[in-house]
Amino acid sequence: MRRLPLLEVSQLKMHFDAGKKRTVKAVDGVTFQIREGETFGLVGESGCGKSTLGRVLMRLYQPTEGSVTYRGTNLHALSEKEQFAFNRKLQMIFQDPYASLNPRMTVREIILEPMEIHNLYNTHKARLLVVDELLEAVGLHPDFSSRYPHEFSGGQRQRIGIARALSLNPEFIVADEPISALDVSVQAQVVNLLKRLQKEKGLTFLFIAHDLSMVKHISDRIGVMYLGHMMEIT
């Protein structure tokens, strides 16, 4: 059975003012769909606009033109209150596991924070149980929750970042080059982890990378970007 589109991008543009009447067209008229339950791989050379596109989908940037529609709702036309509710459904795994985790917070605090902000679960004890479950789900022992990020390897830190992204039970995750900062020996482990979590939790991914072989391994369909344009979808 053909899967329905979860997210639809139409004629999306993200232009930046570079001064002296110069404009950088990071994303320039991109249109595509991501179907529910699939992994859509996005590849292209550095500077082609793929990470900017991911950030627009997460509403970290307000697009210059075009629309991003999620289950029929225009994400960039939401009120502040509606945006807060949608934040639970859309999460992001960042490229650098060293920079994306607060070094002054324990692993427990890092994973707890989104649940506390969105007031998930009835008690603090219930949230702590979820933290332990998430750590186990990403292949880390719950006893690690009292440690700080600097005590972990790069691959382990990225697993913590994945656990944080899962803490709000999202439907859609933007994985922005989640393996590029990791050792080659660890990359396949993280990719296989994402595939397993997708199957278990019914997740939909936008997987951004420049390594075509790894994208081919994880993706159902692949979009190729060049100079802000979507050149091909296979």
PDB file of C-alpha atoms in Angstrom:
ATOM      1  CA  MET A   1       0.000   0.000   0.000  1.00  0.00           C
ATOM      2  CA  ARG A   2       1.395   3.412  -0.980  1.00  0.00           C
ATOM      3  CA  ARG A   3       2.314   5.507   2.052  1.00  0.00           C
ATOM      4  CA  LEU A   4       0.769   8.965   2.355  1.00  0.00           C
ATOM      5  CA  PRO A   5       2.922  12.123   2.500  1.00  0.00           C
ATOM      6  CA  LEU A   6       3.695  13.177   6.060  1.00  0.00           C
ATOM      7  CA  LEU A   7       5.560  16.337   5.077  1.00  0.00           C
ATOM      8  CA  GLU A   8       5.288  18.340   1.862  1.00  0.00           C
ATOM      9  CA  VAL A   9       7.711  21.047   0.775  1.00  0.00           C
ATOM     10  CA  SER A  10       6.568  23.383  -2.001  1.00  0.00           C
ATOM     11  CA  GLN A  11       8.753  25.914  -3.857  1.00  0.00           C
ATOM     12  CA  LEU A  12      10.781  26.526  -0.696  1.00  0.00           C
ATOM     13  CA  LYS A  13      13.329  29.342  -0.742  1.00  0.00           C
ATOM     14  CA  MET A  14      15.760  30.430   1.972  1.00  0.00           C
ATOM     15  CA  HIS A  15      17.827  33.453   0.978  1.00  0.00           C
ATOM     16  CA  PHE A  16      20.308  35.272   3.217  1.00  0.00           C
ATOM     17  CA  ASP A  17      21.458  38.875   2.953  1.00  0.00           C
ATOM     18  CA  ALA A  18      25.255  38.780   2.584  1.00  0.00           C
ATOM     19  CA  GLY A  19      25.691  42.574   2.541  1.00  0.00           C
ATOM     20  CA  LYS A  20      26.727  44.921  -0.278  1.00  0.00           C
ATOM     21  CA  LYS A  21      23.502  44.028  -2.128  1.00  0.00           C
ATOM     22  CA  ARG A  22      24.533  40.367  -2.291  1.00  0.00           C
ATOM     23  CA  THR A  23      22.130  37.512  -1.595  1.00  0.00           C
ATOM     24  CA  VAL A  24      23.042  33.923  -0.819  1.00  0.00           C
ATOM     25  CA  LYS A  25      20.377  31.589  -2.193  1.00  0.00           C
ATOM     26  CA  ALA A  26      20.964  28.665   0.178  1.00  0.00           C
ATOM     27  CA  VAL A  27      17.680  26.974  -0.792  1.00  0.00           C
ATOM     28  CA  ASP A  28      16.114  28.099  -4.051  1.00  0.00           C
ATOM     29  CA  GLY A  29      12.741  26.706  -5.099  1.00  0.00           C
ATOM     30  CA  VAL A  30      12.822  23.182  -3.639  1.00  0.00           C
ATOM     31  CA  THR A  31       9.774  20.896  -3.859  1.00  0.00           C
ATOM     32  CA  PHE A  32       9.488  17.329  -2.526  1.00  0.00           C
ATOM     33  CA  GLN A  33       7.499  15.062  -0.204  1.00  0.00           C
ATOM     34  CA  ILE A  34       8.463  12.734   2.644  1.00  0.00           C
ATOM     35  CA  ARG A  35       6.117   9.790   3.133  1.00  0.00           C
ATOM     36  CA  GLU A  36       5.062   8.548   6.516  1.00  0.00           C
ATOM     37  CA  GLY A  37       7.400   5.883   7.904  1.00  0.00           C
ATOM     38  CA  GLU A  38      10.155   6.297   5.324  1.00  0.00           C
ATOM     39  CA  THR A  39      13.704   7.601   5.451  1.00  0.00           C
ATOM     40  CA  PHE A  40      14.290  10.312   2.871  1.00  0.00           C
ATOM     41  CA  GLY A  41      18.027  10.722   2.297  1.00  0.00           C
ATOM     42  CA  LEU A  42      19.344  14.145   1.299  1.00  0.00           C
ATOM     43  CA  VAL A  43      22.819  14.351  -0.215  1.00  0.00           C
ATOM     44  CA  GLY A  44      24.990  16.992  -1.805  1.00  0.00           C
ATOM     45  CA  GLU A  45      28.374  18.641  -1.517  1.00  0.00           C
ATOM     46  CA  SER A  46      29.186  21.006   1.356  1.00  0.00           C
ATOM     47  CA  GLY A  47      27.407  24.340   0.946  1.00  0.00           C
ATOM     48  CA  CYS A  48      24.628  23.034  -1.310  1.00  0.00           C
ATOM     49  CA  GLY A  49      21.915  24.000   1.199  1.00  0.00           C
ATOM     50  CA  LYS A  50      20.904  20.624   2.614  1.00  0.00           C
ATOM     51  CA  SER A  51      21.482  21.529   6.295  1.00  0.00           C
ATOM     52  CA  THR A  52      19.741  24.886   5.792  1.00  0.00           C
ATOM     53  CA  LEU A  53      16.784  23.006   4.339  1.00  0.00           C
ATOM     54  CA  GLY A  54      16.681  20.763   7.417  1.00  0.00           C
ATOM     55  CA  ARG A  55      16.689  23.807   9.696  1.00  0.00           C
ATOM     56  CA  VAL A  56      13.818  25.398   7.777  1.00  0.00           C
ATOM     57  CA  LEU A  57      11.781  22.207   8.230  1.00  0.00           C
ATOM     58  CA  MET A  58      12.460  22.448  11.986  1.00  0.00           C
ATOM     59  CA  ARG A  59      11.368  26.116  11.919  1.00  0.00           C
ATOM     60  CA  LEU A  60      14.776  27.325  13.046  1.00  0.00           C
ATOM     61  CA  TYR A  61      14.597  29.634   9.999  1.00  0.00           C
ATOM     62  CA  GLN A  62      11.576  31.432   8.576  1.00  0.00           C
ATOM     63  CA  PRO A  63      11.648  30.758   4.817  1.00  0.00           C
ATOM     64  CA  THR A  64      11.904  33.540   2.280  1.00  0.00           C
ATOM     65  CA  GLU A  65       9.187  31.953   0.143  1.00  0.00           C
ATOM     66  CA  GLY A  66       7.282  28.694  -0.183  1.00  0.00           C
ATOM     67  CA  SER A  67       5.633  26.399   2.321  1.00  0.00           C
ATOM     68  CA  VAL A  68       6.296  23.383   4.548  1.00  0.00           C
ATOM     69  CA  THR A  69       3.132  21.400   5.244  1.00  0.00           C
ATOM     70  CA  TYR A  70       2.939  18.704   7.931  1.00  0.00           C
ATOM     71  CA  ARG A  71      -0.195  16.547   7.870  1.00  0.00           C
ATOM     72  CA  GLY A  72      -1.926  19.384   6.031  1.00  0.00           C
ATOM     73  CA  THR A  73      -0.778  22.128   8.427  1.00  0.00           C
ATOM     74  CA  ASN A  74       1.514  24.947   7.232  1.00  0.00           C
ATOM     75  CA  LEU A  75       4.296  24.867   9.841  1.00  0.00           C
ATOM     76  CA  HIS A  76       5.364  28.450   9.241  1.00  0.00           C
ATOM     77  CA  ALA A  77       1.857  29.873   9.712  1.00  0.00           C
ATOM     78  CA  LEU A  78       1.404  28.538  13.258  1.00  0.00           C
ATOM     79  CA  SER A  79       0.897  30.707  16.298  1.00  0.00           C
ATOM     80  CA  GLU A  80       3.481  30.551  19.091  1.00  0.00           C
ATOM     81  CA  LYS A  81       1.220  28.278  21.146  1.00  0.00           C
ATOM     82  CA  GLU A  82       0.621  25.968  18.172  1.00  0.00           C
ATOM     83  CA  GLN A  83       4.363  25.868  17.424  1.00  0.00           C
ATOM     84  CA  PHE A  84       5.074  24.708  20.975  1.00  0.00           C
ATOM     85  CA  ALA A  85       2.671  21.782  20.555  1.00  0.00           C
ATOM     86  CA  PHE A  86       4.204  20.864  17.183  1.00  0.00           C
ATOM     87  CA  ASN A  87       7.701  20.818  18.700  1.00  0.00           C
ATOM     88  CA  ARG A  88       6.865  17.443  20.216  1.00  0.00           C
ATOM     89  CA  LYS A  89       6.197  15.918  16.816  1.00  0.00           C
ATOM     90  CA  LEU A  90       9.333  17.182  15.059  1.00  0.00           C
ATOM     91  CA  GLN A  91      12.784  16.678  16.567  1.00  0.00           C
ATOM     92  CA  MET A  92      16.385  16.961  15.402  1.00  0.00           C
ATOM     93  CA  ILE A  93      19.603  14.999  15.793  1.00  0.00           C
ATOM     94  CA  PHE A  94      22.540  17.356  15.354  1.00  0.00           C
ATOM     95  CA  GLN A  95      25.768  16.840  13.472  1.00  0.00           C
ATOM     96  CA  ASP A  96      28.258  17.468  16.260  1.00  0.00           C
ATOM     97  CA  PRO A  97      27.724  15.302  19.371  1.00  0.00           C
ATOM     98  CA  TYR A  98      30.397  17.332  21.163  1.00  0.00           C
ATOM     99  CA  ALA A  99      28.756  20.732  20.705  1.00  0.00           C
ATOM    100  CA  SER A 100      25.076  19.753  20.899  1.00  0.00           C
ATOM    101  CA  LEU A 101      25.107  18.468  24.510  1.00  0.00           C
ATOM    102  CA  ASN A 102      25.323  20.845  27.477  1.00  0.00           C
ATOM    103  CA  PRO A 103      28.616  19.960  29.247  1.00  0.00           C
ATOM    104  CA  ARG A 104      27.263  21.164  32.599  1.00  0.00           C
ATOM    105  CA  MET A 105      24.283  18.811  32.590  1.00  0.00           C
ATOM    106  CA  THR A 106      24.274  15.110  33.357  1.00  0.00           C
ATOM    107  CA  VAL A 107      22.894  12.686  30.794  1.00  0.00           C
ATOM    108  CA  ARG A 108      19.792  12.316  32.974  1.00  0.00           C
ATOM    109  CA  GLU A 109      19.217  16.092  32.987  1.00  0.00           C
ATOM    110  CA  ILE A 110      19.780  16.339  29.223  1.00  0.00           C
ATOM    111  CA  ILE A 111      17.114  13.747  28.446  1.00  0.00           C
ATOM    112  CA  LEU A 112      14.744  14.942  31.190  1.00  0.00           C
ATOM    113  CA  GLU A 113      14.730  18.583  30.088  1.00  0.00           C
ATOM    114  CA  PRO A 114      12.414  18.242  27.031  1.00  0.00           C
ATOM    115  CA  MET A 115       9.932  16.151  29.043  1.00  0.00           C
ATOM    116  CA  GLU A 116       9.861  18.764  31.805  1.00  0.00           C
ATOM    117  CA  ILE A 117       9.410  21.653  29.365  1.00  0.00           C
ATOM    118  CA  HIS A 118       6.447  19.900  27.719  1.00  0.00           C
ATOM    119  CA  ASN A 119       5.135  18.568  31.045  1.00  0.00           C
ATOM    120  CA  LEU A 120       5.081  14.958  29.877  1.00  0.00           C
ATOM    121  CA  TYR A 121       4.161  12.161  32.270  1.00  0.00           C
ATOM    122  CA  ASN A 122       2.561  12.681  35.667  1.00  0.00           C
ATOM    123  CA  THR A 123       5.525  12.507  38.033  1.00  0.00           C
ATOM    124  CA  HIS A 124       9.262  13.044  38.147  1.00  0.00           C
ATOM    125  CA  LYS A 125       9.655   9.350  38.967  1.00  0.00           C
ATOM    126  CA  ALA A 126       7.805   8.395  35.768  1.00  0.00           C
ATOM    127  CA  ARG A 127      10.140  10.609  33.733  1.00  0.00           C
ATOM    128  CA  LEU A 128      13.181   8.982  35.313  1.00  0.00           C
ATOM    129  CA  LEU A 129      11.869   5.587  34.252  1.00  0.00           C
ATOM    130  CA  VAL A 130      11.521   6.899  30.680  1.00  0.00           C
ATOM    131  CA  VAL A 131      15.138   8.153  30.792  1.00  0.00           C
ATOM    132  CA  ASP A 132      16.312   4.644  31.711  1.00  0.00           C
ATOM    133  CA  GLU A 133      14.172   3.112  28.947  1.00  0.00           C
ATOM    134  CA  LEU A 134      15.550   5.532  26.352  1.00  0.00           C
ATOM    135  CA  LEU A 135      19.159   4.883  27.349  1.00  0.00           C
ATOM    136  CA  GLU A 136      18.576   1.153  26.997  1.00  0.00           C
ATOM    137  CA  ALA A 137      16.856   1.733  23.635  1.00  0.00           C
ATOM    138  CA  VAL A 138      19.962   3.474  22.255  1.00  0.00           C
ATOM    139  CA  GLY A 139      22.362   0.882  23.664  1.00  0.00           C
ATOM    140  CA  LEU A 140      23.592   2.629  26.835  1.00  0.00           C
ATOM    141  CA  HIS A 141      23.333   1.382  30.409  1.00  0.00           C
ATOM    142  CA  PRO A 142      20.930   3.355  32.642  1.00  0.00           C
ATOM    143  CA  ASP A 143      23.713   3.698  35.241  1.00  0.00           C
ATOM    144  CA  PHE A 144      25.392   6.108  32.797  1.00  0.00           C
ATOM    145  CA  SER A 145      22.656   8.695  33.440  1.00  0.00           C
ATOM    146  CA  SER A 146      24.597  10.351  36.278  1.00  0.00           C
ATOM    147  CA  ARG A 147      27.655  11.002  34.089  1.00  0.00           C
ATOM    148  CA  TYR A 148      28.515  14.089  32.055  1.00  0.00           C
ATOM    149  CA  PRO A 149      28.974  14.273  28.258  1.00  0.00           C
ATOM    150  CA  HIS A 150      32.777  14.599  28.431  1.00  0.00           C
ATOM    151  CA  GLU A 151      32.936  11.110  29.938  1.00  0.00           C
ATOM    152  CA  PHE A 152      31.663   9.515  26.728  1.00  0.00           C
ATOM    153  CA  SER A 153      33.058   8.761  23.288  1.00  0.00           C
ATOM    154  CA  GLY A 154      31.697  10.490  20.189  1.00  0.00           C
ATOM    155  CA  GLY A 155      29.487   7.535  19.280  1.00  0.00           C
ATOM    156  CA  GLN A 156      28.095   7.346  22.802  1.00  0.00           C
ATOM    157  CA  ARG A 157      27.379  11.085  22.801  1.00  0.00           C
ATOM    158  CA  GLN A 158      25.464  10.769  19.564  1.00  0.00           C
ATOM    159  CA  ARG A 159      23.410   7.975  21.157  1.00  0.00           C
ATOM    160  CA  ILE A 160      22.604  10.390  24.006  1.00  0.00           C
ATOM    161  CA  GLY A 161      21.525  12.973  21.414  1.00  0.00           C
ATOM    162  CA  ILE A 162      19.270  10.365  19.806  1.00  0.00           C
ATOM    163  CA  ALA A 163      17.755   9.508  23.209  1.00  0.00           C
ATOM    164  CA  ARG A 164      17.062  13.210  23.796  1.00  0.00           C
ATOM    165  CA  ALA A 165      15.355  13.491  20.393  1.00  0.00           C
ATOM    166  CA  LEU A 166      13.172  10.475  21.256  1.00  0.00           C
ATOM    167  CA  SER A 167      12.177  11.796  24.695  1.00  0.00           C
ATOM    168  CA  LEU A 168       9.077  13.585  23.325  1.00  0.00           C
ATOM    169  CA  ASN A 169       7.836  10.599  21.269  1.00  0.00           C
ATOM    170  CA  PRO A 170       8.243  12.431  17.939  1.00  0.00           C
ATOM    171  CA  GLU A 171       6.834  11.334  14.587  1.00  0.00           C
ATOM    172  CA  PHE A 172       9.443  13.010  12.373  1.00  0.00           C
ATOM    173  CA  ILE A 173      13.182  13.467  12.955  1.00  0.00           C
ATOM    174  CA  VAL A 174      15.683  15.538  10.980  1.00  0.00           C
ATOM    175  CA  ALA A 175      19.070  13.814  11.283  1.00  0.00           C
ATOM    176  CA  ASP A 176      21.553  16.490  10.168  1.00  0.00           C
ATOM    177  CA  GLU A 177      24.734  14.613   9.204  1.00  0.00           C
ATOM    178  CA  PRO A 178      24.544  12.583  12.440  1.00  0.00           C
ATOM    179  CA  ILE A 179      27.527  10.375  11.581  1.00  0.00           C
ATOM    180  CA  SER A 180      29.952  12.780   9.868  1.00  0.00           C
ATOM    181  CA  ALA A 181      31.777  13.655  13.118  1.00  0.00           C
ATOM    182  CA  LEU A 182      32.147   9.988  14.136  1.00  0.00           C
ATOM    183  CA  ASP A 183      34.839   7.390  13.467  1.00  0.00           C
ATOM    184  CA  VAL A 184      34.124   5.166  10.475  1.00  0.00           C
ATOM    185  CA  SER A 185      33.939   2.138  12.786  1.00  0.00           C
ATOM    186  CA  VAL A 186      31.093   3.784  14.740  1.00  0.00           C
ATOM    187  CA  GLN A 187      29.110   5.201  11.814  1.00  0.00           C
ATOM    188  CA  ALA A 188      27.504   1.905  10.814  1.00  0.00           C
ATOM    189  CA  GLN A 189      26.488   1.237  14.438  1.00  0.00           C
ATOM    190  CA  VAL A 190      24.626   4.561  14.647  1.00  0.00           C
ATOM    191  CA  VAL A 191      22.950   4.065  11.264  1.00  0.00           C
ATOM    192  CA  ASN A 192      21.805   0.560  12.254  1.00  0.00           C
ATOM    193  CA  LEU A 193      20.516   1.980  15.551  1.00  0.00           C
ATOM    194  CA  LEU A 194      18.416   4.558  13.673  1.00  0.00           C
ATOM    195  CA  LYS A 195      17.016   1.849  11.392  1.00  0.00           C
ATOM    196  CA  ARG A 196      16.051  -0.307  14.378  1.00  0.00           C
ATOM    197  CA  LEU A 197      14.432   2.614  16.229  1.00  0.00           C
ATOM    198  CA  GLN A 198      12.492   3.547  13.100  1.00  0.00           C
ATOM    199  CA  LYS A 199      11.072   0.038  12.865  1.00  0.00           C
ATOM    200  CA  GLU A 200      10.223  -0.116  16.582  1.00  0.00           C
ATOM    201  CA  LYS A 201       8.700   3.357  16.902  1.00  0.00           C
ATOM    202  CA  GLY A 202       7.332   4.012  13.414  1.00  0.00           C
ATOM    203  CA  LEU A 203       9.525   7.068  12.861  1.00  0.00           C
ATOM    204  CA  THR A 204       9.955   9.113   9.706  1.00  0.00           C
ATOM    205  CA  PHE A 205      13.449  10.476   8.962  1.00  0.00           C
ATOM    206  CA  LEU A 206      15.049  13.146   6.847  1.00  0.00           C
ATOM    207  CA  PHE A 207      18.628  11.837   6.806  1.00  0.00           C
ATOM    208  CA  ILE A 208      21.115  14.499   5.662  1.00  0.00           C
ATOM    209  CA  ALA A 209      24.636  13.403   4.699  1.00  0.00           C
ATOM    210  CA  HIS A 210      27.340  13.711   2.072  1.00  0.00           C
ATOM    211  CA  ASP A 211      28.370  10.018   2.156  1.00  0.00           C
ATOM    212  CA  LEU A 212      26.251   8.515  -0.611  1.00  0.00           C
ATOM    213  CA  SER A 213      27.026   4.897   0.312  1.00  0.00           C
ATOM    214  CA  MET A 214      25.752   5.370   3.874  1.00  0.00           C
ATOM    215  CA  VAL A 215      22.665   7.263   2.678  1.00  0.00           C
ATOM    216  CA  LYS A 216      21.921   4.447   0.226  1.00  0.00           C
ATOM    217  CA  HIS A 217      22.130   1.950   3.105  1.00  0.00           C
ATOM    218  CA  ILE A 218      19.520   3.703   5.269  1.00  0.00           C
ATOM    219  CA  SER A 219      17.224   5.530   2.820  1.00  0.00           C
ATOM    220  CA  ASP A 220      14.047   4.524   0.988  1.00  0.00           C
ATOM    221  CA  ARG A 221      14.415   7.457  -1.416  1.00  0.00           C
ATOM    222  CA  ILE A 222      17.254   9.909  -2.020  1.00  0.00           C
ATOM    223  CA  GLY A 223      17.204  13.573  -3.049  1.00  0.00           C
ATOM    224  CA  VAL A 224      20.309  15.179  -4.543  1.00  0.00           C
ATOM    225  CA  MET A 225      20.895  18.897  -3.946  1.00  0.00           C
ATOM    226  CA  TYR A 226      23.228  21.231  -5.819  1.00  0.00           C
ATOM    227  CA  LEU A 227      23.561  24.982  -5.263  1.00  0.00           C
ATOM    228  CA  GLY A 228      20.228  25.252  -3.466  1.00  0.00           C
ATOM    229  CA  HIS A 229      18.239  23.206  -6.003  1.00  0.00           C
ATOM    230  CA  MET A 230      16.828  19.685  -5.804  1.00  0.00           C
ATOM    231  CA  MET A 231      18.400  18.155  -8.881  1.00  0.00           C
ATOM    232  CA  GLU A 232      17.061  14.613  -8.659  1.00  0.00           C
ATOM    233  CA  ILE A 233      14.952  12.286  -6.490  1.00  0.00           C
ATOM    234  CA  THR A 234      15.454   8.542  -6.852  1.00  0.00           C
TER     235      THR A 234
END
